[in-house]
């Protein structure tokens, strides 16, 4: 049996992924698939494969559910892949897959990861948070990002915090750069993710 947990917002993409995984494991390898209903620490700990829908910048943040992960395959579905190395300990061995990858390439990546799984060195999850170098915003950047999330313009944020617009834009630029965000769309997508987690970095 193959235990799989998937965190994916797009129901059509999720349905397509399940069809591909079914073709790969149930049809080709005659292995039954069990999908966990929820993405949480327990399901991540028990899963053989964890598939995450990662928005821009999320790979640089902390995902607490991954703290207790064992020897499992982590696949991150991303909008685009940057060649920058991932330093965060939760994501050291993540397999990044672009969202627009072909079905054949997706199955090949999962099959390769599954084949390599048994020869891999065991991933030690002990003290990963102690050596984790995930990024955070300064207190001022966090306040500014929170106000942007609420829909305020740069001039409104500057007025509310008693700063110049230039200072607000500078903080916005630095905050976006920390998480590899290049556009306002990516920033707002990341802010929605952060808000959904109930934390502002």
Short mmCIF file of C-alpha atoms in Angstrom, two decimals:
data_model
loop_
_atom_site.label_atom_id
_atom_site.label_comp_id
_atom_site.label_asym_id
_atom_site.label_seq_id
_atom_site.Cartn_x
_atom_site.Cartn_y
_atom_site.Cartn_z
CA UNK A 1 0.00 0.00 0.00
CA UNK A 2 1.16 3.53 -0.80
CA UNK A 3 0.11 6.21 1.70
CA UNK A 4 -0.22 9.65 0.13
CA UNK A 5 -1.13 13.04 1.55
CA UNK A 6 -1.77 15.94 -0.83
CA UNK A 7 -2.13 19.64 -0.01
CA UNK A 8 -3.53 21.18 -3.19
CA UNK A 9 -6.01 24.05 -3.53
CA UNK A 10 -6.99 23.43 -7.17
CA UNK A 11 -9.54 20.59 -7.24
CA UNK A 12 -9.07 19.93 -10.97
CA UNK A 13 -5.31 19.67 -10.58
CA UNK A 14 -5.82 17.41 -7.53
CA UNK A 15 -8.13 15.14 -9.51
CA UNK A 16 -5.61 14.92 -12.35
CA UNK A 17 -2.79 14.11 -9.92
CA UNK A 18 -4.83 11.31 -8.36
CA UNK A 19 -5.49 9.82 -11.82
CA UNK A 20 -1.77 9.89 -12.64
CA UNK A 21 -0.83 8.36 -9.27
CA UNK A 22 -3.47 5.67 -9.80
CA UNK A 23 -2.01 4.85 -13.23
CA UNK A 24 1.47 4.71 -11.76
CA UNK A 25 0.84 2.62 -8.64
CA UNK A 26 -2.47 0.78 -8.99
CA UNK A 27 -2.33 -0.04 -12.70
CA UNK A 28 1.42 -0.42 -13.30
CA UNK A 29 2.64 -1.75 -9.94
CA UNK A 30 -0.58 -3.28 -8.52
CA UNK A 31 -0.20 -1.28 -5.30
CA UNK A 32 -3.23 0.04 -3.49
CA UNK A 33 -3.27 3.77 -2.69
CA UNK A 34 -4.54 5.27 0.55
CA UNK A 35 -5.11 9.04 0.58
CA UNK A 36 -5.19 10.89 3.89
CA UNK A 37 -8.15 13.24 4.29
CA UNK A 38 -6.21 15.98 6.08
CA UNK A 39 -2.78 17.53 5.77
CA UNK A 40 -1.40 17.55 9.32
CA UNK A 41 1.61 16.34 11.32
CA UNK A 42 0.20 12.83 11.76
CA UNK A 43 -0.63 12.31 8.08
CA UNK A 44 2.79 13.67 7.04
CA UNK A 45 4.49 11.33 9.51
CA UNK A 46 2.65 8.26 8.16
CA UNK A 47 2.70 9.13 4.44
CA UNK A 48 5.06 7.58 1.91
CA UNK A 49 4.53 10.52 -0.46
CA UNK A 50 3.71 14.11 0.50
CA UNK A 51 2.63 16.42 -2.31
CA UNK A 52 2.49 20.14 -1.52
CA UNK A 53 1.05 23.00 -3.52
CA UNK A 54 3.65 25.71 -2.85
CA UNK A 55 2.92 29.35 -3.57
CA UNK A 56 5.72 31.80 -4.33
CA UNK A 57 7.90 32.30 -1.27
CA UNK A 58 6.41 29.45 0.75
CA UNK A 59 9.50 27.29 0.30
CA UNK A 60 11.45 29.91 2.28
CA UNK A 61 9.02 29.85 5.21
CA UNK A 62 8.27 27.27 7.88
CA UNK A 63 5.74 24.48 7.40
CA UNK A 64 5.30 23.04 10.93
CA UNK A 65 3.61 19.85 9.66
CA UNK A 66 6.94 18.75 8.16
CA UNK A 67 8.77 18.79 11.51
CA UNK A 68 8.03 15.14 12.31
CA UNK A 69 8.35 13.74 8.82
CA UNK A 70 10.13 10.47 8.37
CA UNK A 71 11.65 8.82 5.33
CA UNK A 72 9.09 9.98 2.81
CA UNK A 73 9.10 11.64 -0.56
CA UNK A 74 8.24 15.34 -0.60
CA UNK A 75 7.07 16.73 -3.94
CA UNK A 76 6.54 20.48 -4.18
CA UNK A 77 4.31 21.69 -7.00
CA UNK A 78 5.45 25.20 -7.89
CA UNK A 79 4.54 27.77 -10.53
CA UNK A 80 8.15 28.15 -11.61
CA UNK A 81 11.42 26.63 -10.47
CA UNK A 82 14.32 28.80 -9.42
CA UNK A 83 17.79 27.33 -9.55
CA UNK A 84 18.66 28.81 -6.15
CA UNK A 85 19.57 26.12 -3.62
CA UNK A 86 17.05 25.44 -0.87
CA UNK A 87 18.73 25.92 2.51
CA UNK A 88 15.80 25.25 4.81
CA UNK A 89 16.13 21.86 6.50
CA UNK A 90 12.48 20.85 5.93
CA UNK A 91 13.03 21.14 2.19
CA UNK A 92 16.58 19.85 1.72
CA UNK A 93 15.43 16.85 -0.29
CA UNK A 94 12.26 18.23 -1.87
CA UNK A 95 11.52 17.36 -5.48
CA UNK A 96 10.26 20.53 -7.13
CA UNK A 97 7.82 19.95 -9.97
CA UNK A 98 6.56 22.80 -12.15
CA UNK A 99 2.77 23.08 -12.28
CA UNK A 100 2.80 22.96 -16.09
CA UNK A 101 4.79 19.70 -16.31
CA UNK A 102 3.41 17.08 -18.69
CA UNK A 103 1.58 14.07 -17.18
CA UNK A 104 4.30 11.71 -18.46
CA UNK A 105 7.05 13.81 -16.86
CA UNK A 106 5.11 14.00 -13.57
CA UNK A 107 4.73 10.21 -13.44
CA UNK A 108 8.42 9.80 -14.32
CA UNK A 109 9.51 12.13 -11.48
CA UNK A 110 7.33 10.30 -8.95
CA UNK A 111 8.49 6.88 -10.20
CA UNK A 112 12.16 7.94 -10.01
CA UNK A 113 11.67 9.29 -6.48
CA UNK A 114 9.88 6.08 -5.46
CA UNK A 115 12.70 3.96 -6.92
CA UNK A 116 15.37 6.00 -5.14
CA UNK A 117 13.50 6.04 -1.84
CA UNK A 118 14.80 2.74 -0.54
CA UNK A 119 18.43 3.54 -1.31
CA UNK A 120 18.25 6.97 0.34
CA UNK A 121 19.98 7.81 3.58
CA UNK A 122 17.44 8.13 6.38
CA UNK A 123 16.40 11.72 6.91
CA UNK A 124 16.83 12.72 10.52
CA UNK A 125 14.00 14.94 11.65
CA UNK A 126 15.56 15.51 15.07
CA UNK A 127 16.18 19.15 15.89
CA UNK A 128 15.38 20.32 12.37
CA UNK A 129 13.83 23.48 13.78
CA UNK A 130 17.00 24.19 15.73
CA UNK A 131 19.05 24.28 12.53
CA UNK A 132 16.27 25.62 10.32
CA UNK A 133 17.17 28.84 8.57
CA UNK A 134 13.72 29.83 7.33
CA UNK A 135 13.31 33.49 6.65
CA UNK A 136 11.24 36.02 8.55
CA UNK A 137 10.32 39.65 8.16
CA UNK A 138 11.41 42.38 10.53
CA UNK A 139 8.69 43.77 12.81
CA UNK A 140 8.32 46.83 10.56
CA UNK A 141 8.16 44.71 7.38
CA UNK A 142 5.53 42.52 9.02
CA UNK A 143 3.39 45.56 9.93
CA UNK A 144 3.70 46.93 6.39
CA UNK A 145 2.87 43.57 4.77
CA UNK A 146 -0.15 43.18 7.06
CA UNK A 147 -1.47 46.58 5.94
CA UNK A 148 -0.86 45.68 2.28
CA UNK A 149 -2.81 42.47 2.88
CA UNK A 150 -5.69 44.58 4.23
CA UNK A 151 -5.76 46.43 0.89
CA UNK A 152 -4.09 49.71 1.82
CA UNK A 153 -2.03 51.53 -0.79
CA UNK A 154 1.60 52.48 -0.21
CA UNK A 155 0.62 56.09 0.52
CA UNK A 156 -2.06 54.93 3.01
CA UNK A 157 0.46 52.65 4.73
CA UNK A 158 2.99 55.50 4.90
CA UNK A 159 0.40 57.84 6.40
CA UNK A 160 -0.83 55.26 8.93
CA UNK A 161 2.68 54.37 10.14
CA UNK A 162 4.15 57.88 9.91
CA UNK A 163 6.71 56.88 7.27
CA UNK A 164 7.62 58.24 3.87
CA UNK A 165 6.31 56.40 0.80
CA UNK A 166 9.91 55.75 -0.22
CA UNK A 167 10.54 53.95 3.09
CA UNK A 168 7.39 51.86 2.62
CA UNK A 169 8.45 50.87 -0.91
CA UNK A 170 11.93 50.04 0.37
CA UNK A 171 10.52 47.74 3.09
CA UNK A 172 8.17 46.15 0.55
CA UNK A 173 11.05 45.50 -1.85
CA UNK A 174 13.24 43.96 0.86
CA UNK A 175 10.38 41.83 2.21
CA UNK A 176 9.59 40.53 -1.27
CA UNK A 177 13.24 39.81 -2.03
CA UNK A 178 13.59 37.72 1.16
CA UNK A 179 10.99 35.28 -0.13
CA UNK A 180 11.86 35.39 -3.83
CA UNK A 181 8.69 37.28 -4.76
CA UNK A 182 8.95 39.24 -7.99
CA UNK A 183 5.47 40.63 -8.62
CA UNK A 184 2.60 42.11 -6.63
CA UNK A 185 0.51 39.08 -7.62
CA UNK A 186 3.08 36.74 -6.05
CA UNK A 187 3.19 38.97 -2.96
CA UNK A 188 -0.59 38.91 -2.50
CA UNK A 189 -0.70 35.16 -3.10
CA UNK A 190 1.98 34.68 -0.43
CA UNK A 191 0.21 37.05 1.98
CA UNK A 192 -3.02 35.04 1.56
CA UNK A 193 -1.05 31.87 2.37
CA UNK A 194 0.54 33.47 5.45
CA UNK A 195 -2.83 34.76 6.64
CA UNK A 196 -4.43 31.32 6.13
CA UNK A 197 -1.76 29.87 8.43
CA UNK A 198 -2.73 32.42 11.09
CA UNK A 199 0.74 33.94 11.30
CA UNK A 200 2.46 36.96 9.92
CA UNK A 201 6.18 36.35 9.60
#
